[in-house]
Tab-separated table of C-alpha atoms in Angstrom:
chain	number	residue	atom	x	y	z
A	1124	MET	CA	-78.457	-21.890	192.107
A	1125	VAL	CA	-81.893	-23.724	193.305
A	1126	GLY	CA	-82.070	-27.156	192.383
A	1127	LEU	CA	-79.226	-26.992	189.770
A	1128	SER	CA	-76.149	-29.407	189.072
A	1129	PRO	CA	-73.204	-27.157	190.140
A	1130	ALA	CA	-71.521	-28.227	187.164
A	1131	TYR	CA	-74.124	-25.897	185.737
A	1132	ALA	CA	-73.828	-23.200	187.713
A	1133	ASP	CA	-72.153	-19.761	187.130
A	1134	ASP	CA	-70.942	-17.502	189.745
A	1135	LEU	CA	-71.856	-14.040	189.292
A	1136	THR	CA	-68.494	-12.355	190.496
A	1137	GLN	CA	-66.992	-13.919	187.547
A	1138	CYS	CA	-68.557	-10.988	185.571
A	1139	SER	CA	-69.070	-8.424	188.588
A	1140	GLN	CA	-67.591	-5.583	186.202
A	1141	SER	CA	-71.718	-5.551	185.133
A	1142	PHE	CA	-72.802	-4.619	188.112
A	1143	TYR	CA	-72.931	-1.252	189.871
A	1144	GLY	CA	-70.553	-1.897	192.855
A	1145	GLY	CA	-69.970	-5.567	191.399
A	1146	ILE	CA	-73.430	-6.515	193.418
A	1147	TYR	CA	-76.139	-8.137	191.259
A	1148	PRO	CA	-80.057	-7.988	192.008
A	1149	GLU	CA	-81.651	-10.084	195.052
A	1150	PHE	CA	-84.728	-11.392	194.982
A	1151	ILE	CA	-86.789	-9.865	197.538
A	1152	ASN	CA	-89.669	-12.448	197.082
A	1153	THR	CA	-87.663	-15.987	197.283
A	1154	LYS	CA	-89.962	-18.122	195.250
A	1155	LEU	CA	-88.894	-16.334	192.024
A	1156	SER	CA	-85.399	-17.887	192.506
A	1157	ASN	CA	-86.915	-21.204	192.106
A	1158	LYS	CA	-84.867	-23.037	189.189
A	1159	THR	CA	-82.913	-20.333	188.644
A	1160	GLN	CA	-79.593	-20.109	186.782
A	1161	ALA	CA	-76.606	-17.446	186.483
A	1162	LEU	CA	-75.181	-17.127	183.444
A	1163	CYS	CA	-71.757	-14.890	182.844
A	1164	MET	CA	-72.115	-13.758	179.108
A	1165	ASP	CA	-69.367	-11.787	177.026
A	1166	GLY	CA	-70.105	-8.449	177.654
A	1167	PHE	CA	-73.175	-8.658	180.073
A	1168	ALA	CA	-74.683	-11.044	183.125
A	1169	VAL	CA	-78.292	-13.094	183.114
A	1170	MET	CA	-80.651	-14.615	185.954
A	1171	TYR	CA	-82.445	-16.890	183.423
A	1172	SER	CA	-85.436	-19.083	184.825
A	1173	GLY	CA	-86.359	-22.716	184.195
A	1174	VAL	CA	-89.721	-22.193	185.322
A	1175	SER	CA	-90.620	-19.214	182.489
A	1176	ARG	CA	-87.309	-20.182	180.146
A	1177	THR	CA	-86.867	-16.840	179.963
A	1178	PRO	CA	-84.103	-14.406	181.678
A	1179	MET	CA	-85.311	-12.697	184.918
A	1180	TRP	CA	-83.187	-10.062	184.266
A	1181	SER	CA	-79.906	-9.175	182.309
A	1182	ALA	CA	-77.063	-6.534	183.251
A	1183	GLU	CA	-74.697	-4.512	181.544
A	1184	HIS	CA	-71.850	-2.020	181.994
A	1185	LEU	CA	-72.238	0.799	179.296
A	1186	THR	CA	-69.581	3.599	178.227
A	1187	ARG	CA	-69.152	5.786	175.565
A	1188	GLN	CA	-66.104	3.271	174.148
A	1189	ARG	CA	-68.096	0.526	174.294
A	1190	LEU	CA	-70.801	1.671	171.990
A	1191	GLN	CA	-68.372	3.458	169.725
A	1192	GLN	CA	-67.158	-0.377	168.890
A	1193	ALA	CA	-70.445	-1.685	168.968
A	1194	LYS	CA	-71.286	1.318	166.129
A	1195	GLN	CA	-68.607	-0.220	163.532
A	1196	ILE	CA	-70.587	-4.269	164.099
A	1197	ASP	CA	-73.400	-4.595	161.348
A	1198	ARG	CA	-76.396	-7.011	163.068
A	1199	GLU	CA	-75.977	-10.639	162.070
A	1200	ASP	CA	-78.745	-12.493	163.529
A	1201	SER	CA	-77.869	-15.835	165.385
A	1202	PHE	CA	-80.816	-17.018	167.507
A	1203	HIS	CA	-79.568	-20.358	168.994
A	1204	GLU	CA	-80.106	-22.129	172.503
A	1205	GLU	CA	-78.132	-21.894	175.373
A	1206	SER	CA	-76.243	-25.163	175.733
A	1207	ARG	CA	-75.126	-23.738	179.160
A	1208	LEU	CA	-78.644	-24.631	180.341
A	1209	PRO	CA	-80.210	-28.055	181.490
A	1210	THR	CA	-81.941	-29.571	178.190
A	1211	SER	CA	-85.303	-29.171	179.797
A	1212	MET	CA	-84.822	-25.577	181.536
A	1213	ARG	CA	-83.752	-24.182	177.766
A	1214	ALA	CA	-85.879	-22.371	175.561
A	1215	LYS	CA	-85.945	-23.727	171.632
A	1216	LEU	CA	-86.192	-21.693	168.897
A	1217	ALA	CA	-89.620	-23.760	167.759
A	1218	ASP	CA	-91.308	-22.313	170.698
A	1219	TYR	CA	-91.284	-18.807	168.977
A	1220	SER	CA	-92.283	-20.228	165.699
A	1221	GLY	CA	-95.666	-18.597	164.631
A	1222	SER	CA	-96.654	-17.505	168.253
A	1223	GLY	CA	-97.108	-13.994	167.083
A	1224	TYR	CA	-94.332	-12.708	169.581
A	1225	ASP	CA	-91.027	-11.379	168.756
A	1226	ARG	CA	-87.928	-13.082	169.959
A	1227	GLY	CA	-87.171	-9.735	172.629
A	1228	HIS	CA	-83.912	-8.958	173.549
A	1229	LEU	CA	-83.158	-7.984	176.999
A	1230	ALA	CA	-79.445	-6.820	176.650
A	1231	PRO	CA	-79.859	-5.736	173.088
A	1232	ASN	CA	-77.676	-6.250	170.112
A	1233	GLY	CA	-76.746	-2.503	169.771
A	1234	ASP	CA	-75.001	-2.299	172.735
A	1235	MET	CA	-72.750	-5.189	171.342
A	1236	ALA	CA	-68.574	-3.986	171.134
A	1237	ASN	CA	-68.045	-7.120	169.198
A	1238	ARG	CA	-68.779	-10.454	167.479
A	1239	SER	CA	-68.776	-12.599	170.475
A	1240	GLN	CA	-70.825	-10.094	172.942
A	1241	GLN	CA	-73.055	-10.044	169.727
A	1242	TYR	CA	-73.413	-13.629	169.227
A	1243	ASP	CA	-73.915	-14.154	173.361
A	1244	SER	CA	-77.086	-11.025	172.967
A	1245	PHE	CA	-78.216	-13.567	170.717
A	1246	SER	CA	-79.001	-16.805	173.115
A	1247	LEU	CA	-82.351	-17.843	174.289
A	1248	ALA	CA	-81.185	-17.355	177.546
A	1249	ASN	CA	-81.503	-13.371	176.929
A	1250	ILE	CA	-84.230	-13.557	174.855
A	1251	ALA	CA	-87.997	-13.372	175.804
A	1252	PRO	CA	-91.610	-13.507	174.777
A	1253	GLN	CA	-92.110	-9.075	173.451
A	1254	SER	CA	-95.632	-7.992	171.931
A	1255	PRO	CA	-94.470	-6.746	167.998
A	1256	ARG	CA	-94.898	-3.133	168.808
A	1257	ASN	CA	-93.405	-2.788	172.342
A	1258	ASN	CA	-90.531	-4.494	171.132
A	1259	ARG	CA	-90.221	-2.497	167.815
A	1260	TYR	CA	-91.151	0.762	168.413
A	1261	ILE	CA	-91.124	1.754	172.292
A	1262	TRP	CA	-88.254	-1.093	173.292
A	1263	ARG	CA	-85.911	0.693	170.178
A	1264	ASN	CA	-86.428	3.843	171.912
A	1265	ILE	CA	-86.154	2.953	175.123
A	1266	GLU	CA	-82.272	1.234	174.205
A	1267	SER	CA	-81.706	3.989	172.002
A	1268	ALA	CA	-82.227	6.779	174.934
A	1269	THR	CA	-79.887	4.534	177.327
A	1270	ARG	CA	-77.242	4.944	174.547
A	1271	TYR	CA	-77.609	8.441	174.516
A	1272	LEU	CA	-77.613	8.873	178.218
A	1273	THR	CA	-74.306	6.747	178.075
A	1274	GLN	CA	-73.137	9.243	175.744
A	1275	GLN	CA	-74.169	12.555	177.868
A	1276	TYR	CA	-72.641	11.081	181.374
A	1277	GLY	CA	-69.627	9.194	180.126
A	1278	GLU	CA	-71.420	5.593	181.915
A	1279	VAL	CA	-74.663	3.757	182.701
A	1280	TYR	CA	-75.304	0.611	184.432
A	1281	THR	CA	-78.790	-1.102	183.363
A	1282	VAL	CA	-81.068	-4.165	184.403
A	1283	THR	CA	-83.340	-5.113	181.584
A	1284	GLY	CA	-86.086	-7.809	183.027
A	1285	VAL	CA	-89.197	-8.877	182.674
A	1286	ALA	CA	-92.158	-9.491	184.806
A	1287	PHE	CA	-94.621	-11.635	185.457
A	1288	THR	CA	-97.765	-10.060	187.547
A	1289	ASP	CA	-100.914	-11.245	185.378
A	1290	LYS	CA	-103.206	-13.668	187.193
A	1291	LYS	CA	-103.495	-15.668	184.245
A	1292	THR	CA	-99.913	-15.971	182.371
A	1293	LYS	CA	-99.865	-16.816	178.334
A	1294	GLN	CA	-97.948	-19.374	176.904
A	1295	LEU	CA	-95.765	-20.184	174.044
A	1296	ALA	CA	-96.171	-23.854	172.878
A	1297	GLY	CA	-96.873	-24.956	176.716
A	1298	ARG	CA	-93.381	-24.069	177.551
A	1299	VAL	CA	-92.362	-20.509	177.325
A	1300	LEU	CA	-94.151	-17.882	179.887
A	1301	VAL	CA	-95.083	-14.621	178.054
A	1302	PRO	CA	-93.943	-11.461	180.317
A	1303	SER	CA	-96.880	-9.086	181.228
A	1304	HIS	CA	-94.226	-6.551	181.446
A	1305	PHE	CA	-90.620	-5.238	181.018
A	1306	PHE	CA	-88.678	-2.946	182.487
A	1307	LYS	CA	-85.084	-1.326	182.390
A	1308	ALA	CA	-83.339	-0.098	185.158
A	1309	VAL	CA	-80.649	3.070	184.641
A	1310	TYR	CA	-78.501	4.015	187.055
A	1311	ILE	CA	-76.196	7.233	186.408
A	1312	PRO	CA	-72.928	7.020	188.419
A	1313	ALA	CA	-71.810	11.146	187.633
A	1314	THR	CA	-75.352	11.833	188.938
A	1315	ASN	CA	-76.266	9.220	191.626
A	1316	GLN	CA	-79.467	8.805	189.843
A	1317	ALA	CA	-81.840	6.029	188.945
A	1318	GLY	CA	-85.093	5.448	187.137
A	1319	VAL	CA	-86.422	2.430	185.786
A	1320	TYR	CA	-88.800	2.436	182.283
A	1321	TYR	CA	-91.894	0.200	183.030
A	1322	ALA	CA	-94.084	-0.753	180.215
A	1323	PRO	CA	-97.166	-3.548	179.373
A	1324	ASN	CA	-96.050	-6.309	177.140
A	1325	ASP	CA	-98.792	-5.393	174.780
A	1326	GLU	CA	-99.851	-2.978	171.818
A	1327	SER	CA	-100.541	0.140	173.252
A	1328	GLU	CA	-97.343	1.808	173.474
A	1329	ARG	CA	-97.741	2.782	176.993
A	1330	ILE	CA	-94.789	3.294	178.994
A	1331	GLU	CA	-94.153	4.852	182.465
A	1332	VAL	CA	-91.086	5.670	184.450
A	1333	ILE	CA	-90.880	4.781	187.905
A	1334	SER	CA	-88.578	4.188	190.859
A	1335	VAL	CA	-86.386	1.383	191.818
A	1336	ASP	CA	-88.806	0.549	195.090
A	1337	THR	CA	-91.213	1.271	193.099
A	1338	LEU	CA	-90.178	-1.533	190.739
A	1339	ALA	CA	-88.887	-3.860	193.937
A	1340	ALA	CA	-92.945	-3.556	195.213
A	1341	LYS	CA	-94.328	-4.199	191.841
A	1342	ILE	CA	-91.989	-7.456	190.684
A	1343	GLY	CA	-90.335	-8.908	194.027
A	1344	ILE	CA	-86.739	-7.959	192.702
A	1345	ASP	CA	-84.503	-5.294	193.801
A	1346	VAL	CA	-82.558	-4.460	190.782
A	1347	LEU	CA	-79.723	-1.771	192.263
A	1348	PRO	CA	-79.448	-3.316	196.039
A	1349	VAL	CA	-76.305	-1.208	196.150
A	1350	LEU	CA	-78.140	2.321	195.996
A	1351	ASP	CA	-78.855	4.397	198.748
A	1352	ALA	CA	-82.332	4.575	200.093
A	1353	GLN	CA	-83.060	7.950	198.640
A	1354	THR	CA	-81.728	7.389	195.197
A	1355	LYS	CA	-83.893	4.186	194.915
A	1356	ALA	CA	-86.585	5.740	196.323
A	1357	GLN	CA	-86.872	9.146	193.695
A	1358	ALA	CA	-87.191	8.387	190.083
A	1359	PHE	CA	-84.842	10.146	187.131
A	1360	ALA	CA	-86.916	11.620	184.920
A	1361	LEU	CA	-85.313	9.353	182.129
A	1362	PRO	CA	-86.263	10.068	178.503
A	1363	LEU	CA	-89.350	8.812	176.927
A	1364	LYS	CA	-88.343	9.161	173.641
A	1365	ALA	CA	-85.294	8.564	171.686
A	1366	GLY	CA	-85.527	8.396	168.257
A	1367	GLU	CA	-82.613	7.764	165.465
A	1368	THR	CA	-81.599	11.836	166.123
A	1369	LEU	CA	-81.221	10.988	170.356
A	1370	ASP	CA	-79.084	7.922	169.590
A	1371	THR	CA	-76.432	10.346	167.517
A	1372	PRO	CA	-74.323	12.430	169.381
A	1373	ASP	CA	-74.068	14.699	166.126
A	1374	ALA	CA	-77.801	16.049	166.799
A	1375	GLN	CA	-78.168	16.070	170.697
A	1376	THR	CA	-74.624	16.677	172.291
A	1377	GLU	CA	-72.577	18.933	170.089
A	1378	LYS	CA	-75.241	21.514	169.025
A	1379	PRO	CA	-76.121	22.080	173.006
A	1380	ALA	CA	-72.096	22.517	173.287
A	1381	TRP	CA	-71.737	25.289	170.553
A	1382	ILE	CA	-74.858	26.957	172.318
A	1383	LEU	CA	-72.733	26.863	175.447
A	1384	PHE	CA	-69.392	28.069	173.616
A	1385	VAL	CA	-71.753	31.159	172.120
A	1386	TRP	CA	-72.928	32.387	175.423
A	1387	ALA	CA	-69.492	31.635	177.087
A	1388	ILE	CA	-68.437	34.475	174.294
A	1389	LEU	CA	-71.173	36.564	174.795
A	1390	GLU	CA	-70.471	36.753	178.609
A	1391	TRP	CA	-66.720	37.245	177.752
A	1392	LEU	CA	-67.662	40.850	175.675
A	1393	THR	CA	-70.281	41.918	178.051
A	1394	ALA	CA	-67.216	41.753	181.044
A	1395	GLN	CA	-64.844	43.528	178.708
A	1396	LEU	CA	-67.485	46.243	177.798
A	1397	GLN	CA	-67.799	46.465	181.731
A	1398	ALA	CA	-64.306	46.892	182.539
Protein backbone atom coordinates (compact mmCIF):
# COMPACT_ATOMS: atom_id res chain seq x y z
CA MET A 1 0.00 0.00 0.00
CA VAL A 2 1.18 3.50 -0.77
CA GLY A 3 2.86 5.45 2.02
CA LEU A 4 2.04 3.09 4.88
CA SER A 5 4.20 1.21 7.31
CA PRO A 6 4.12 -2.56 6.67
CA ALA A 7 2.90 -2.96 10.25
CA TYR A 8 -0.47 -1.56 9.18
CA ALA A 9 -0.78 -3.32 5.84
CA ASP A 10 -3.08 -6.31 5.40
CA ASP A 11 -2.52 -8.77 2.58
CA LEU A 12 -5.79 -9.22 0.69
CA THR A 13 -4.78 -12.77 -0.18
CA GLN A 14 -5.65 -13.51 3.45
CA CYS A 15 -9.31 -12.80 2.66
CA SER A 16 -9.36 -13.88 -1.00
CA GLN A 17 -12.65 -15.73 -0.41
CA SER A 18 -14.39 -12.33 -0.49
CA PHE A 19 -13.45 -11.85 -4.17
CA TYR A 20 -14.60 -13.79 -7.22
CA GLY A 21 -11.63 -15.80 -8.43
CA GLY A 22 -9.67 -14.45 -5.47
CA ILE A 23 -8.85 -11.31 -7.50
CA TYR A 24 -9.56 -7.96 -5.87
CA PRO A 25 -10.49 -4.67 -7.64
CA GLU A 26 -7.82 -2.81 -9.58
CA PHE A 27 -7.18 0.92 -9.67
CA ILE A 28 -7.27 2.14 -13.28
CA ASN A 29 -6.66 5.67 -12.04
CA THR A 30 -3.55 5.06 -9.95
CA LYS A 31 -3.93 8.40 -8.14
CA LEU A 32 -6.80 6.82 -6.22
CA SER A 33 -4.39 4.39 -4.57
CA ASN A 34 -2.67 7.19 -2.65
CA LYS A 35 -2.76 6.52 1.11
CA THR A 36 -4.93 3.43 0.71
CA GLN A 37 -5.02 0.63 3.25
CA ALA A 38 -6.27 -2.91 2.63
CA LEU A 39 -8.16 -4.46 5.54
CA CYS A 40 -9.30 -8.06 5.90
CA MET A 41 -12.43 -7.92 8.03
CA ASP A 42 -14.40 -10.88 9.36
CA GLY A 43 -16.75 -11.73 6.48
CA PHE A 44 -15.63 -9.06 4.02
CA ALA A 45 -12.66 -7.06 2.72
CA VAL A 46 -12.12 -3.30 2.58
CA MET A 47 -9.93 -0.89 0.65
CA TYR A 48 -9.76 2.19 2.85
CA SER A 49 -8.60 5.65 1.78
CA GLY A 50 -6.67 7.87 4.17
CA VAL A 51 -7.41 10.77 1.82
CA SER A 52 -11.22 10.57 2.01
CA ARG A 53 -11.23 8.78 5.41
CA THR A 54 -13.83 6.44 3.96
CA PRO A 55 -13.65 3.02 2.35
CA MET A 56 -13.19 3.06 -1.42
CA TRP A 57 -14.94 -0.31 -1.57
CA SER A 58 -15.97 -3.31 0.50
CA ALA A 59 -16.23 -6.80 -1.03
CA GLU A 60 -18.37 -9.76 0.06
CA HIS A 61 -19.18 -13.31 -0.99
CA LEU A 62 -22.82 -13.99 -0.15
CA THR A 63 -24.34 -17.47 0.06
CA ARG A 64 -27.73 -18.83 1.08
CA GLN A 65 -26.21 -20.36 4.22
CA ARG A 66 -24.60 -17.10 5.27
CA LEU A 67 -27.84 -15.15 4.83
CA GLN A 68 -29.81 -17.79 6.73
CA GLN A 69 -27.41 -17.36 9.64
CA ALA A 70 -27.62 -13.58 9.36
CA LYS A 71 -31.40 -13.68 9.79
CA GLN A 72 -30.95 -15.21 13.25
CA ILE A 73 -28.98 -12.20 14.57
CA ASP A 74 -30.62 -9.01 15.78
CA ARG A 75 -28.92 -5.72 15.06
CA GLU A 76 -26.48 -4.35 17.64
CA ASP A 77 -25.12 -0.93 16.69
CA SER A 78 -21.45 -0.67 17.60
CA PHE A 79 -19.97 2.09 15.45
CA HIS A 80 -16.27 2.41 16.28
CA GLU A 81 -12.99 3.79 15.02
CA GLU A 82 -10.74 1.31 13.20
CA SER A 83 -7.81 0.63 15.52
CA ARG A 84 -5.72 -0.98 12.78
CA LEU A 85 -5.47 2.30 10.89
CA PRO A 86 -2.90 4.98 11.68
CA THR A 87 -4.53 7.63 13.89
CA SER A 88 -4.01 10.32 11.26
CA MET A 89 -6.01 8.32 8.69
CA ARG A 90 -8.94 7.27 10.84
CA ALA A 91 -12.44 8.65 10.65
CA LYS A 92 -13.81 9.47 14.11
CA LEU A 93 -17.31 9.17 15.51
CA ALA A 94 -17.28 12.92 16.14
CA ASP A 95 -16.81 13.55 12.41
CA TYR A 96 -20.38 12.39 11.75
CA SER A 97 -22.03 14.04 14.75
CA GLY A 98 -24.60 16.62 13.65
CA SER A 99 -23.45 16.39 10.03
CA GLY A 100 -26.86 15.68 8.51
CA TYR A 101 -25.48 12.52 6.90
CA ASP A 102 -26.09 8.92 7.93
CA ARG A 103 -23.21 6.59 8.71
CA GLY A 104 -23.76 4.41 5.65
CA HIS A 105 -22.50 0.82 5.62
CA LEU A 106 -20.78 -0.47 2.49
CA ALA A 107 -20.83 -4.13 3.56
CA PRO A 108 -24.25 -4.12 5.29
CA ASN A 109 -25.02 -5.35 8.76
CA GLY A 110 -27.84 -7.46 7.30
CA ASP A 111 -25.31 -9.68 5.50
CA MET A 112 -23.35 -10.57 8.63
CA ALA A 113 -23.63 -14.17 9.86
CA ASN A 114 -22.26 -13.81 13.41
CA ARG A 115 -21.47 -11.20 16.07
CA SER A 116 -17.82 -10.88 15.02
CA GLN A 117 -18.79 -10.08 11.42
CA GLN A 118 -21.48 -7.71 12.63
CA TYR A 119 -19.02 -5.84 14.86
CA ASP A 120 -16.57 -5.44 11.98
CA SER A 121 -19.33 -4.09 9.74
CA PHE A 122 -19.75 -1.16 12.18
CA SER A 123 -16.09 -0.16 11.87
CA LEU A 124 -15.80 3.36 10.44
CA ALA A 125 -13.45 1.79 7.87
CA ASN A 126 -16.64 0.32 6.35
CA ILE A 127 -18.69 3.53 6.68
CA ALA A 128 -19.16 6.59 4.46
CA PRO A 129 -21.35 9.72 4.77
CA GLN A 130 -24.66 8.89 3.08
CA SER A 131 -27.73 10.96 2.33
CA PRO A 132 -30.52 9.88 4.73
CA ARG A 133 -33.10 9.09 2.02
CA ASN A 134 -30.49 7.30 -0.07
CA ASN A 135 -29.42 5.18 2.89
CA ARG A 136 -32.84 4.41 4.34
CA TYR A 137 -34.80 3.84 1.13
CA ILE A 138 -32.77 3.37 -2.07
CA TRP A 139 -29.85 1.55 -0.48
CA ARG A 140 -31.98 -0.53 1.85
CA ASN A 141 -33.92 -1.80 -1.18
CA ILE A 142 -30.70 -2.52 -3.07
CA GLU A 143 -29.27 -4.52 -0.18
CA SER A 144 -32.54 -6.43 0.09
CA ALA A 145 -32.56 -7.11 -3.66
CA THR A 146 -28.98 -8.41 -3.50
CA ARG A 147 -29.94 -10.84 -0.74
CA TYR A 148 -32.92 -11.95 -2.83
CA LEU A 149 -30.61 -12.63 -5.80
CA THR A 150 -28.40 -14.68 -3.49
CA GLN A 151 -31.39 -16.78 -2.43
CA GLN A 152 -32.42 -17.18 -6.06
CA TYR A 153 -29.03 -18.14 -7.53
CA GLY A 154 -27.25 -19.65 -4.52
CA GLU A 155 -24.36 -17.20 -4.31
CA VAL A 156 -23.30 -13.74 -5.45
CA TYR A 157 -20.16 -11.65 -5.18
CA THR A 158 -20.59 -7.96 -4.43
CA VAL A 159 -18.30 -4.95 -4.41
CA THR A 160 -19.91 -1.91 -2.80
CA GLY A 161 -18.18 1.43 -2.99
CA VAL A 162 -18.18 5.19 -3.29
CA ALA A 163 -17.22 7.68 -5.98
CA PHE A 164 -16.06 11.28 -5.88
CA THR A 165 -16.97 12.76 -9.25
CA ASP A 166 -18.11 16.28 -8.27
CA LYS A 167 -15.74 19.16 -8.98
CA LYS A 168 -16.14 20.37 -5.40
CA THR A 169 -16.32 17.73 -2.67
CA LYS A 170 -18.07 18.35 0.66
CA GLN A 171 -16.33 17.49 3.90
CA LEU A 172 -17.49 16.50 7.36
CA ALA A 173 -15.62 18.32 10.13
CA GLY A 174 -13.01 19.28 7.53
CA ARG A 175 -11.82 15.67 7.52
CA VAL A 176 -14.19 13.10 5.96
CA LEU A 177 -15.02 13.52 2.27
CA VAL A 178 -18.67 13.11 1.23
CA PRO A 179 -19.05 10.80 -1.83
CA SER A 180 -20.92 12.06 -4.85
CA HIS A 181 -22.21 8.53 -5.59
CA PHE A 182 -22.60 5.08 -4.09
CA PHE A 183 -22.41 1.87 -6.13
CA LYS A 184 -22.93 -1.85 -5.64
CA ALA A 185 -21.56 -4.25 -8.25
CA VAL A 186 -23.19 -7.69 -8.26
CA TYR A 187 -21.81 -10.78 -10.01
CA ILE A 188 -23.83 -14.00 -10.31
CA PRO A 189 -21.54 -16.99 -11.01
CA ALA A 190 -24.47 -19.29 -11.88
CA THR A 191 -25.31 -17.21 -14.95
CA ASN A 192 -22.00 -15.37 -15.49
CA GLN A 193 -23.82 -12.03 -15.40
CA ALA A 194 -22.97 -8.79 -13.67
CA GLY A 195 -24.51 -5.39 -13.14
CA VAL A 196 -23.94 -2.32 -11.01
CA TYR A 197 -26.36 -0.21 -9.01
CA TYR A 198 -25.19 3.43 -9.28
CA ALA A 199 -26.89 6.23 -7.37
CA PRO A 200 -26.13 9.87 -6.57
CA ASN A 201 -25.60 10.49 -2.87
CA ASP A 202 -28.53 12.85 -2.46
CA GLU A 203 -32.22 12.95 -1.58
CA SER A 204 -33.46 12.43 -5.16
CA GLU A 205 -33.94 8.64 -4.91
CA ARG A 206 -32.51 8.33 -8.42
CA ILE A 207 -30.69 5.15 -9.38
CA GLU A 208 -29.51 3.44 -12.54
CA VAL A 209 -28.13 0.03 -13.44
CA ILE A 210 -24.91 0.12 -15.45
CA SER A 211 -22.23 -2.30 -16.63
CA VAL A 212 -18.93 -3.03 -14.88
CA ASP A 213 -17.12 -1.32 -17.77
CA THR A 214 -19.29 1.80 -17.51
CA LEU A 215 -18.57 1.98 -13.78
CA ALA A 216 -14.84 1.68 -14.43
CA ALA A 217 -15.02 4.59 -16.88
CA LYS A 218 -16.86 6.71 -14.31
CA ILE A 219 -14.78 6.01 -11.19
CA GLY A 220 -11.39 4.72 -12.33
CA ILE A 221 -11.68 1.31 -10.65
CA ASP A 222 -12.22 -2.10 -12.27
CA VAL A 223 -14.23 -3.73 -9.50
CA LEU A 224 -14.37 -7.22 -11.08
CA PRO A 225 -11.15 -7.56 -13.12
CA VAL A 226 -11.35 -11.35 -13.48
CA LEU A 227 -14.57 -11.28 -15.54
CA ASP A 228 -14.55 -11.79 -19.31
CA ALA A 229 -14.97 -8.77 -21.60
CA GLN A 230 -18.54 -9.60 -22.63
CA THR A 231 -19.76 -9.94 -19.03
CA LYS A 232 -18.14 -6.63 -18.11
CA ALA A 233 -19.66 -4.85 -21.11
CA GLN A 234 -23.27 -5.97 -20.55
CA ALA A 235 -25.36 -4.74 -17.63
CA PHE A 236 -27.48 -7.50 -16.08
CA ALA A 237 -30.99 -6.20 -15.40
CA LEU A 238 -30.72 -6.06 -11.62
CA PRO A 239 -34.03 -5.57 -9.76
CA LEU A 240 -34.43 -1.92 -8.79
CA LYS A 241 -36.98 -2.44 -6.06
CA ALA A 242 -36.88 -5.03 -3.33
CA GLY A 243 -38.83 -4.26 -0.21
CA GLU A 244 -39.33 -6.70 2.63
CA THR A 245 -41.50 -8.94 0.43
CA LEU A 246 -38.68 -9.40 -2.05
CA ASP A 247 -36.31 -10.26 0.78
CA THR A 248 -38.42 -13.19 1.98
CA PRO A 249 -38.26 -16.47 0.04
CA ASP A 250 -41.90 -17.23 0.92
CA ALA A 251 -43.20 -14.33 -1.14
CA GLN A 252 -40.97 -14.59 -4.17
CA THR A 253 -39.42 -18.01 -4.63
CA GLU A 254 -42.06 -20.44 -3.38
CA LYS A 255 -44.95 -18.97 -5.34
CA PRO A 256 -43.19 -19.32 -8.72
CA ALA A 257 -42.21 -22.86 -7.71
CA TRP A 258 -45.86 -23.74 -7.12
CA ILE A 259 -46.80 -22.27 -10.48
CA LEU A 260 -44.16 -24.38 -12.19
CA PHE A 261 -45.40 -27.45 -10.30
CA VAL A 262 -48.99 -26.86 -11.44
CA TRP A 263 -47.83 -26.41 -15.03
CA ALA A 264 -45.90 -29.67 -14.82
CA ILE A 265 -49.06 -31.50 -13.66
CA LEU A 266 -51.13 -29.96 -16.44
CA GLU A 267 -48.52 -30.93 -19.03
CA TRP A 268 -48.46 -34.50 -17.68
CA LEU A 269 -52.28 -34.74 -17.79
CA THR A 270 -52.33 -33.39 -21.34
CA ALA A 271 -49.76 -35.96 -22.38
CA GLN A 272 -51.83 -38.75 -20.80
CA LEU A 273 -54.98 -37.66 -22.61
CA GLN A 274 -53.15 -37.54 -25.93
CA ALA A 275 -51.59 -40.97 -25.42
